[in-house]
Coordinates of C-alpha atoms and ligand atoms in Angstrom, one line a residue:
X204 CA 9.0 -5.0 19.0
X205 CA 9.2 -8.6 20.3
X206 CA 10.7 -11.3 18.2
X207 CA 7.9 -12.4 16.9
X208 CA 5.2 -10.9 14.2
X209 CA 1.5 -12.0 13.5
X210 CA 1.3 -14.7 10.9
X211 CA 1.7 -14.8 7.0
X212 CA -1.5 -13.6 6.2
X213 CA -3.4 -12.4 9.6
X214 CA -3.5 -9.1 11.0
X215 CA -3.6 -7.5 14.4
X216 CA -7.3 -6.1 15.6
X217 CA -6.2 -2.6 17.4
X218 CA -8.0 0.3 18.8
X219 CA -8.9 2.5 17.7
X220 CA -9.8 0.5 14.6
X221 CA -10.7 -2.3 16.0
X222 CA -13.9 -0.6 17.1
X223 CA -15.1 -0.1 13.6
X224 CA -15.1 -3.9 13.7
X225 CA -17.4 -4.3 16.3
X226 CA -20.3 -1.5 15.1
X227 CA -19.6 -3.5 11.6
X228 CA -20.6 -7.1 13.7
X229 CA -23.0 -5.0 15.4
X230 CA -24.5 -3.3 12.6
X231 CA -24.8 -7.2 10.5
X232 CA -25.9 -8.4 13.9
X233 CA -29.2 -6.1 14.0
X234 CA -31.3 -6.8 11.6
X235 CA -31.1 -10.8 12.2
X236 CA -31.6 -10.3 16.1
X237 CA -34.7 -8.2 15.4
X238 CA -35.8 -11.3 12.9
X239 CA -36.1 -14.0 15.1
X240 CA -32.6 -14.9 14.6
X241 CA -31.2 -16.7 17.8
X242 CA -27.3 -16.4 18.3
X243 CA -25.3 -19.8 17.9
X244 CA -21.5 -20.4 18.6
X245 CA -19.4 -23.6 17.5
X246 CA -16.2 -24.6 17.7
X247 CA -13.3 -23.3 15.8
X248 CA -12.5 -26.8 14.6
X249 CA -14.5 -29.8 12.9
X250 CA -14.0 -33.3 11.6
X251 CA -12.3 -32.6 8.4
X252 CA -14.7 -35.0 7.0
X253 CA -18.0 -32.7 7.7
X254 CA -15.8 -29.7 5.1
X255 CA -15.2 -32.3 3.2
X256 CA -18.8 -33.6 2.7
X257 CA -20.4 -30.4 3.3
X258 CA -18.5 -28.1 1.6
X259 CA -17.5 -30.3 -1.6
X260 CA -14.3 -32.6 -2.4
X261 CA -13.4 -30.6 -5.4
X262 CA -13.8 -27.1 -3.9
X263 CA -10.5 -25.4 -3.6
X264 CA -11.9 -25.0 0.1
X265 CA -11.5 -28.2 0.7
X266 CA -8.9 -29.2 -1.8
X267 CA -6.0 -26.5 -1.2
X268 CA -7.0 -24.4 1.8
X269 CA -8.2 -25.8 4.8
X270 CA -5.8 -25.9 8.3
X271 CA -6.4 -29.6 8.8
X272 CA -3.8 -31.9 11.2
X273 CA -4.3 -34.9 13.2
X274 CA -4.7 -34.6 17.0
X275 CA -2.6 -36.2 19.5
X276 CA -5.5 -38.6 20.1
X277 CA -5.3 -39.5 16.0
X278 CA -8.6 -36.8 14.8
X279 CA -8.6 -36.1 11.7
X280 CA -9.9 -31.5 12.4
X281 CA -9.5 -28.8 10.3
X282 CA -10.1 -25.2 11.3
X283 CA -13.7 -24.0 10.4
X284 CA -13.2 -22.3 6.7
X285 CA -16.7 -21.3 7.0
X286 CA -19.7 -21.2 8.8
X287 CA -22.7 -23.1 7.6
X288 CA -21.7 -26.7 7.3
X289 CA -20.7 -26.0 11.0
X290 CA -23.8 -24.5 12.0
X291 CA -25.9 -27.0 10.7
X292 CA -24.1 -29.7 12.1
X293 CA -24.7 -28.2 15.5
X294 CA -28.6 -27.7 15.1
X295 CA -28.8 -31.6 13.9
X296 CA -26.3 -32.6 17.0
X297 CA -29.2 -30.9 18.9
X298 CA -32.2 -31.9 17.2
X299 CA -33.4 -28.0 16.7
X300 CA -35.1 -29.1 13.8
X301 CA -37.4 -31.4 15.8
X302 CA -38.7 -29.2 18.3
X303 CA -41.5 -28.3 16.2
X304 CA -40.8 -25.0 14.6
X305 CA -39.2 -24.8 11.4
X306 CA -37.2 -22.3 10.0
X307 CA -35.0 -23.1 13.2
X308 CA -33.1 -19.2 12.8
X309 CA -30.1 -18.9 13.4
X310 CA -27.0 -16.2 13.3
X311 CA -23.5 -16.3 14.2
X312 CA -20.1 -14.2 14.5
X313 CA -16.5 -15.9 14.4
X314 CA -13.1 -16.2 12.9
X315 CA -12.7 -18.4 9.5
X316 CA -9.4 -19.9 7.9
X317 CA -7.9 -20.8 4.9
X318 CA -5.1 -21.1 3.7
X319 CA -5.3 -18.7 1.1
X320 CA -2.3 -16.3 -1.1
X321 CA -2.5 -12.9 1.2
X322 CA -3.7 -9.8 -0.6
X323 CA -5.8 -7.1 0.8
X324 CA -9.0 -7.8 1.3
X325 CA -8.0 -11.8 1.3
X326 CA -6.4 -13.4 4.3
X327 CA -5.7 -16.9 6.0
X328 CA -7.5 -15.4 9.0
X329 CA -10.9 -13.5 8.7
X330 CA -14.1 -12.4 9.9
X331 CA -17.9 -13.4 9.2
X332 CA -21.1 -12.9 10.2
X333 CA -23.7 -15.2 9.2
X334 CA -27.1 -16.6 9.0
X335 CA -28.6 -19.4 8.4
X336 CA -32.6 -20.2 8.7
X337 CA -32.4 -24.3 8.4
X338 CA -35.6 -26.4 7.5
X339 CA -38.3 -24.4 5.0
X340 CA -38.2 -24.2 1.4
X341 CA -40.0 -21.0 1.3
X342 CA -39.1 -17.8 -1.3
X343 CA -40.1 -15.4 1.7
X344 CA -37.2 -17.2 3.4
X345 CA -34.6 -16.4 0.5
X346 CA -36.1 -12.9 0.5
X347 CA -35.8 -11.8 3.8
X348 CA -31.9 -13.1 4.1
X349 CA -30.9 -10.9 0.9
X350 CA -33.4 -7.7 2.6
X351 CA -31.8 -8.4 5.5
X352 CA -28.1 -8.0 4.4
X353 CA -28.8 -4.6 2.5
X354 CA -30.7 -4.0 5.3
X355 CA -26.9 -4.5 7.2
X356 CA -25.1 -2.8 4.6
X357 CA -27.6 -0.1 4.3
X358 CA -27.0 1.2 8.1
X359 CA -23.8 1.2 7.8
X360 CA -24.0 4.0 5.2
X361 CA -22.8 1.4 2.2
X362 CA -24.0 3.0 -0.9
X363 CA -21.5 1.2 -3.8
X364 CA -22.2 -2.5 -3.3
X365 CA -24.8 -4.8 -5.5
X366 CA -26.8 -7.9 -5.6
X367 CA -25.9 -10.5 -8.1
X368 CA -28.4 -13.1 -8.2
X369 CA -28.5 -16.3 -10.0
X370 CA -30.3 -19.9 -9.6
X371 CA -28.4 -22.6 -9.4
X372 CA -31.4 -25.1 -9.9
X373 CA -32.3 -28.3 -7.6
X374 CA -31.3 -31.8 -8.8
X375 CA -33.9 -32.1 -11.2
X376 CA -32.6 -29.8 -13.5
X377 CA -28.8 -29.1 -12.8
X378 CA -27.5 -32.6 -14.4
X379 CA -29.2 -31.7 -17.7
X380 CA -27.4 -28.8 -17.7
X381 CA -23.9 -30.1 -16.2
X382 CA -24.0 -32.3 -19.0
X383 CA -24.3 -29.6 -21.5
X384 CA -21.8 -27.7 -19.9
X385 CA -19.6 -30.1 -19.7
X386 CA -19.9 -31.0 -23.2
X387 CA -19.6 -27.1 -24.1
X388 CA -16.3 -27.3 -22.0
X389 CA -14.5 -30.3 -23.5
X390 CA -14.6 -28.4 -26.5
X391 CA -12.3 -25.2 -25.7
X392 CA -8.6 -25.0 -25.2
X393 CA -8.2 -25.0 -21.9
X394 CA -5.3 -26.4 -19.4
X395 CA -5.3 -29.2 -18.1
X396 CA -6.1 -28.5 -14.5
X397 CA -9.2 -26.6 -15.9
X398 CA -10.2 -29.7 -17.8
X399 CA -10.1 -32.0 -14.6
X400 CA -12.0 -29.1 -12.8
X401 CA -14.6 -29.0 -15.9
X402 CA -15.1 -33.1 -15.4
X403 CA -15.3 -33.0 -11.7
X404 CA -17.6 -29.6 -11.1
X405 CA -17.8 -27.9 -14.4
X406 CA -20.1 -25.3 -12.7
X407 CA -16.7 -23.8 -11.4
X408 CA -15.1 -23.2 -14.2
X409 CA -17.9 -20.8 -15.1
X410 CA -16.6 -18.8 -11.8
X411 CA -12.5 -18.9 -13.2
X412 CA -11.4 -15.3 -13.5
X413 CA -8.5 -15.7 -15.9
X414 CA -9.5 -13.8 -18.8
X415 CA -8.1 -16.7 -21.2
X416 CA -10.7 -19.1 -19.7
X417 CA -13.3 -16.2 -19.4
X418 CA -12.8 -15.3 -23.2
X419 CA -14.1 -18.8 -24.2
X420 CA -17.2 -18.6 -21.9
X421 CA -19.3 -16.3 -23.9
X422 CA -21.1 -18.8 -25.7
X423 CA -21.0 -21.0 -22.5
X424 CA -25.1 -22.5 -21.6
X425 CA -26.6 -21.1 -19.0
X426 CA -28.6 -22.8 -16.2
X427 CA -31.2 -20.2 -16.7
X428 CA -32.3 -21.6 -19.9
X429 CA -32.1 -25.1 -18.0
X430 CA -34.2 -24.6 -15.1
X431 CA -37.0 -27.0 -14.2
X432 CA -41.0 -25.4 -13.9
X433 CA -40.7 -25.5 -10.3
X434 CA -36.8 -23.7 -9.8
X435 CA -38.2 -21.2 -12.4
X436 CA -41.4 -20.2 -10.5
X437 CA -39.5 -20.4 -7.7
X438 CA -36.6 -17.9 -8.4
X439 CA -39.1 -15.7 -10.0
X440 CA -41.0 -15.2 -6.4
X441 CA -38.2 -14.7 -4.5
X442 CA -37.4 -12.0 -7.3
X443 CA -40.5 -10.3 -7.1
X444 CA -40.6 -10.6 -3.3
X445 CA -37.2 -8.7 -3.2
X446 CA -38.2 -6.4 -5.5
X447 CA -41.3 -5.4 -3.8
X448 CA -39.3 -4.5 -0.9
X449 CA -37.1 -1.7 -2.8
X450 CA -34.1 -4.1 -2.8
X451 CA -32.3 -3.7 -6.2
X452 CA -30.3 -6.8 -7.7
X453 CA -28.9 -7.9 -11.2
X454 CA -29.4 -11.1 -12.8
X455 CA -26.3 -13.1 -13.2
X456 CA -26.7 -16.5 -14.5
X457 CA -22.9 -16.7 -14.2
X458 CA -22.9 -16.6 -10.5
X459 CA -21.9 -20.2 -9.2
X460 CA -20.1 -19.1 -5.7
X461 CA -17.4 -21.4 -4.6
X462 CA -19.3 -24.0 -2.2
X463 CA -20.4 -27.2 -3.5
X464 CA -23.9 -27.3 -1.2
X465 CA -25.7 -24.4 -3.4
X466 CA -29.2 -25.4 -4.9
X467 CA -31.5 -22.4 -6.6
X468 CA -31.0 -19.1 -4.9
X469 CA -28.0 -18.1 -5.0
X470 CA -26.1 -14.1 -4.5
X471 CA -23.2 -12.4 -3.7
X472 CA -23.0 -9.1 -2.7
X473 CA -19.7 -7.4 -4.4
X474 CA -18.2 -3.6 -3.7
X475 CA -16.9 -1.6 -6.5
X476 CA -14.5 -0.2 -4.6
X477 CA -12.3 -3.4 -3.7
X478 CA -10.4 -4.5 -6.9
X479 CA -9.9 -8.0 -7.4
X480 CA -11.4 -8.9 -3.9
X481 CA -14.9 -7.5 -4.6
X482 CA -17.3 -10.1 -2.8
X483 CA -18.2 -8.2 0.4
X484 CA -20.8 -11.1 0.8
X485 CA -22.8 -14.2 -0.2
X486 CA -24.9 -16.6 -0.2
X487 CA -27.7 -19.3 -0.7
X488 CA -30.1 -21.9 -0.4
X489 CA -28.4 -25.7 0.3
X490 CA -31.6 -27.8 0.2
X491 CA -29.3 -31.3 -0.2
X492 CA -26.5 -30.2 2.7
X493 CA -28.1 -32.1 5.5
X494 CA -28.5 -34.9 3.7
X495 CA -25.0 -35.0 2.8
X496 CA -23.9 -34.6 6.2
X497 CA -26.0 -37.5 7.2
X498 CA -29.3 -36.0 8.3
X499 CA -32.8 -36.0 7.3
X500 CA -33.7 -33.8 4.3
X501 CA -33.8 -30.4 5.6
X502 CA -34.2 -27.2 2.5
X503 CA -32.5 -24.4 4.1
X504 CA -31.2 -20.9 3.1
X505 CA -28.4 -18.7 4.7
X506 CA -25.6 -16.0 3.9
X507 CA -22.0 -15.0 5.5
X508 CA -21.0 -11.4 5.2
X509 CA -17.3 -10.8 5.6
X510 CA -16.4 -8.2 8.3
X511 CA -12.5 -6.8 6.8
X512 CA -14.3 -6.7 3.3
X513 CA -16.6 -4.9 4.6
X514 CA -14.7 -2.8 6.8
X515 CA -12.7 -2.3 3.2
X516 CA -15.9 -1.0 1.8
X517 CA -16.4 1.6 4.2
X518 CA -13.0 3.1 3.7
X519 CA -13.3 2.8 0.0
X520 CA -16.7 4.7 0.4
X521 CA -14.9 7.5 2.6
X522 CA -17.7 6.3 5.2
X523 CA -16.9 7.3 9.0
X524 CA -18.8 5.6 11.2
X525 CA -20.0 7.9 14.5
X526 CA -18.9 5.4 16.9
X527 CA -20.2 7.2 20.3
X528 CA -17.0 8.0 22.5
X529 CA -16.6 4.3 25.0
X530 CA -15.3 6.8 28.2
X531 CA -17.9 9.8 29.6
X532 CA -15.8 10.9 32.0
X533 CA -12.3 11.0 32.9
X534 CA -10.8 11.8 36.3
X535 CA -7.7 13.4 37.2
X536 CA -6.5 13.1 40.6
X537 CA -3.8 15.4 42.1
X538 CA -1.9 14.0 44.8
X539 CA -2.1 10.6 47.1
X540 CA -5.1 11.1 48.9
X541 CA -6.9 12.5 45.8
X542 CA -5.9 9.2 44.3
X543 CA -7.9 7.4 47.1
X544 CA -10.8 9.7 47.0
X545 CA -11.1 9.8 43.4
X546 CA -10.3 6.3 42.6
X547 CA -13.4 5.5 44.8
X548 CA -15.7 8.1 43.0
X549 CA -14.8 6.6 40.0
X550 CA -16.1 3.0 41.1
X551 CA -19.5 4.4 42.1
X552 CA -20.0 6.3 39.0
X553 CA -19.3 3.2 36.8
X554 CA -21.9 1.5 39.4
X555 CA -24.3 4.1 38.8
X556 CA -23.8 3.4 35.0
X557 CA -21.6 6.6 34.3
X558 CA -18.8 5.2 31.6
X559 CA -15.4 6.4 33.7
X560 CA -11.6 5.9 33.2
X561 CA -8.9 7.4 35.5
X562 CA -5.1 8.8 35.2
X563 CA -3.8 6.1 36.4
X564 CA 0.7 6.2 37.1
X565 CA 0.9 9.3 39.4
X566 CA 0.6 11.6 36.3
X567 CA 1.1 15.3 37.1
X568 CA -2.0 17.8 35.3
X569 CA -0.7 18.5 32.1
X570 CA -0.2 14.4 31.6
X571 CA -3.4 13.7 32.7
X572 CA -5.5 16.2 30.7
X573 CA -3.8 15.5 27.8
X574 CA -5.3 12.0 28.4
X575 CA -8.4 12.9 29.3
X576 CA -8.7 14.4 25.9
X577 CA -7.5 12.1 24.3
X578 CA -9.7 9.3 25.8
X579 CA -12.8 11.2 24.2
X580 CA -14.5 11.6 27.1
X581 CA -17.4 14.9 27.6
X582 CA -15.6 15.7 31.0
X583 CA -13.3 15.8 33.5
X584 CA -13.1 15.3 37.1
X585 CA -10.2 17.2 38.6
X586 CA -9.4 16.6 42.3
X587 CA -6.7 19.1 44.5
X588 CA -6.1 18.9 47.8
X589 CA -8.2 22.0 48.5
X590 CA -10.7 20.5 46.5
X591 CA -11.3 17.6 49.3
X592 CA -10.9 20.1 52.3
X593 CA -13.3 22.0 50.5
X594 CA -15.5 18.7 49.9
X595 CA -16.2 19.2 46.0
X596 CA -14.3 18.4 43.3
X597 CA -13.9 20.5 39.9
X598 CA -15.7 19.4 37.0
X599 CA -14.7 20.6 33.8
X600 CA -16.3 20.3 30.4
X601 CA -13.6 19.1 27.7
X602 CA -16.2 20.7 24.8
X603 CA -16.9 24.2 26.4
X604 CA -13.4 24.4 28.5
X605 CA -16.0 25.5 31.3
X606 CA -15.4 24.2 34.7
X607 CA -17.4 24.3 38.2
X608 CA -16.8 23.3 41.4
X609 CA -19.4 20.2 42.4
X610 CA -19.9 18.9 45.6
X611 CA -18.4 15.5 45.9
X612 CA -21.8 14.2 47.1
X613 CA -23.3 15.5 44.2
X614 CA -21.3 14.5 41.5
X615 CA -22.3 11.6 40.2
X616 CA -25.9 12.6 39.8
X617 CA -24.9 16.0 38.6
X618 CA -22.8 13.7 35.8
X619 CA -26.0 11.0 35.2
X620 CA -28.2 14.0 34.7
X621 CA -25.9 16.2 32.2
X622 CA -25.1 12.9 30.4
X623 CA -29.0 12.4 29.8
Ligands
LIG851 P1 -17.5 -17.5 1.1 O1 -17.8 -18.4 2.2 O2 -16.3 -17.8 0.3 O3 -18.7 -17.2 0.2 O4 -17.2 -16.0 1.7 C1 -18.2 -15.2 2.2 C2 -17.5 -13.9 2.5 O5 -16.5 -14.0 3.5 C3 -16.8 -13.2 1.3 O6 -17.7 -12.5 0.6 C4 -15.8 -12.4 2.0 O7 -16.3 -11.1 2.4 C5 -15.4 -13.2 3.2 N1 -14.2 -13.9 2.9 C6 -14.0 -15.2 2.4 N2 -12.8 -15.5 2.3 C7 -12.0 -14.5 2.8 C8 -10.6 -14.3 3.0 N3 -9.7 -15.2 2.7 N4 -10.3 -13.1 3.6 C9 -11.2 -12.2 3.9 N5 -12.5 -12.3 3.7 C10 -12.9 -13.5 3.2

């Protein structure tokens, strides 16, 4: 061990884990690419100001848990505690939205921080794959994100999770109901730091998991009984259109999420199998964000699944993925010039698209075929001196234990045409 250990909070990505990871990015990834979903990157860091603006002033985001500092050259960055305020930022920067075609599509993968109490399934450095689909106020839209992420969840064999789904309402109707909120608020016993919250955003208060606070809520109003004509037949199409596609959700008008930029649709998808940390996923429509970040009014909708939680789920679930072994065949060479000759072979079949790895430090047999099982590879490629006077080399099958001598000549399309 070195002196040094990851950070509070972080964790190590190692194989052979790690490569559940990757089918989970890949597996979230699908469905979006197949969508008309074109891949954006941005980068790790932002103007504290666009979090602040974007994400909310009073969100404990913002308030408690970004990574911000001040650069050498006196910037004001934080590290990226999320994806969307980013994302959009980028598509303004580049005027996607004015080439014409709205929804501009887009999906991402990346690291998020915040500085956050460690507990499993939370941590200061995490995973996400999102979407966003930036510039049309359309139901179909909000539909097709949530069918889309069960969609995700679905292939990767996720039975336990669910859809919560809620409205938050656009800013027609959402005042009229902070006020009565607010006025419902002022009027339990609660602390003090709940009280500022309750003036500031009472909408979060409704999201406070203490039981004490959650005790008082019962009789809370709800934004459901608030919404305008045109939220209401709104969230109902975006119901129906999820419905009609098999997707199962629940209602729940207490769903605010923790992000400032929400309008109307909003959903989380939560695991029963996580504890505490339950939200595998989430999501929303931000109709007002660009405005708030400076640009022209721009409706948009978009989600961020996290990959540990959902990597969580699947080993609550008991769910294996079949990741398909990364190595086809392994070689084994016996002696210098075997090394040479083999080492060589190797390169062509990798060339010729044959997935190869090699015992590699001089091993002697029992070494190396203990690694070549290990590396889960179908075969083995044994080469002896007598093997190369004979010109073939001795190809054995890890499954069957059978093994044949092949002509070296022949090998590699003797291996492309067993591995199909
Ligand atoms: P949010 O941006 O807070 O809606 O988060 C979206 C998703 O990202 C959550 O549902 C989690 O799966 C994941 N996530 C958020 N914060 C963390 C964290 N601190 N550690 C691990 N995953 C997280």
């Amino acid at each position: 061990m070195s002196t040094f250990k990851a950070p509070k909070g972080t964790y190590d990505l190692l194989p052979p884990d790690s490569a559940t990871y990757l089918a989970v990015r890949e597996a979230i990834a699908a469905p979006l690419r197949g969508s008309g979903y074109g891949y954006i990157e941005t980068p790790g860091f932002e103007s504290v100001e666009l979090f602040a603006r974007g994400v909310g002033e009073s969100t404990d985001i913002v308030t408690k848990e970004m990574y911000a500092f001040e650069t050498k050259g006196g910037d004001r960055l934080a590290l990226r505690p999320e994806g969307t305020a980013s994302v959009l930022r980028a598509a303004l920067e580049a005027n996607l939205h004015k080439a014409g075609n709205l929804p501009v599509k887009l999906w991402y993968s990346g690291s998020y921080y915040r500085y956050e109490r460690p507990q499993k399934g939370r941590y200061r450095h995490f995973s996400q794959v999102g979407a966003e689909a930036i510039g049309a106020e359309d139901p179909a839209l909000d539909a097709e994100l949530i069918i889309l992420a069960d969609q995700a969840y679905r292939s990767l064999g996720l039975l336990n999770f669910r859809i919560l789904l809620n409205s938050l309402g656009d800013k027609e109707c959402r005042p009229v109901y902070r006020e009565a909120l607010q006025t419902f608020l002022r009027g339990l016993d609660l602390d003090e730091d709940t009280l500022r919250r309750a003036e500031i955003n009472p909408l979060r208060v409704l999201d406070d998991k203490r039981e004490s606070v959650q005790k008082q809520l019962g009789d809370a109003p709800l934004l459901r009984d608030y919404l305008c004509d045109a939220c209401k037949a709104y969230h109902e199409e975006v119901r129906e259109l999820v419905t009609a596609a098999g997707v199962v959700f629940e209602d729940d008008p207490k769903l605010v999420r923790g992000l400032d930029y929400y309008t109307r649709t909003t959903f989380e998808f939560v695991h029963d199998g996580l504890g505490s940390q339950s939200a595998v996923g989430g999501g929303g429509r931000y109709d007002g964000l660009s405005e708030m970040i400076g640009g022209p009014a721009l409706p948009s909708v978009g989600w961020a699944l996290g990959v540990d939680r959902t990597v969580l789920a699947l080993e609550a679930e008991g769910v294996e993925l079949e990741l398909p072994a990364t190595t086809s065949v392994f070689a084994v060479p016996l002696g210098d010039e075997a090394r040479r000759v083999l080492f060589a072979k190797v390169t062509e079949m990798r060339k010729n698209g044959v997935a190869a790895d090699f015992a590699y430090g001089g091993k002697g047999l029992k070494a190396a075929m203990k690694a070549a099982n290990r590396s889960g590879a179908r075969y083995a490629l044994i080469l002896g001196e007598r093997d190369i006077e004979q010109g073939v080399v001795q190809l054995k099958d890890l499954e069957s234990g059978e093994q044949t001598a092949v002509g070296m000549n022949e090998i590699v399309a003797e291996l492309k045409s067993r591995l199909g």
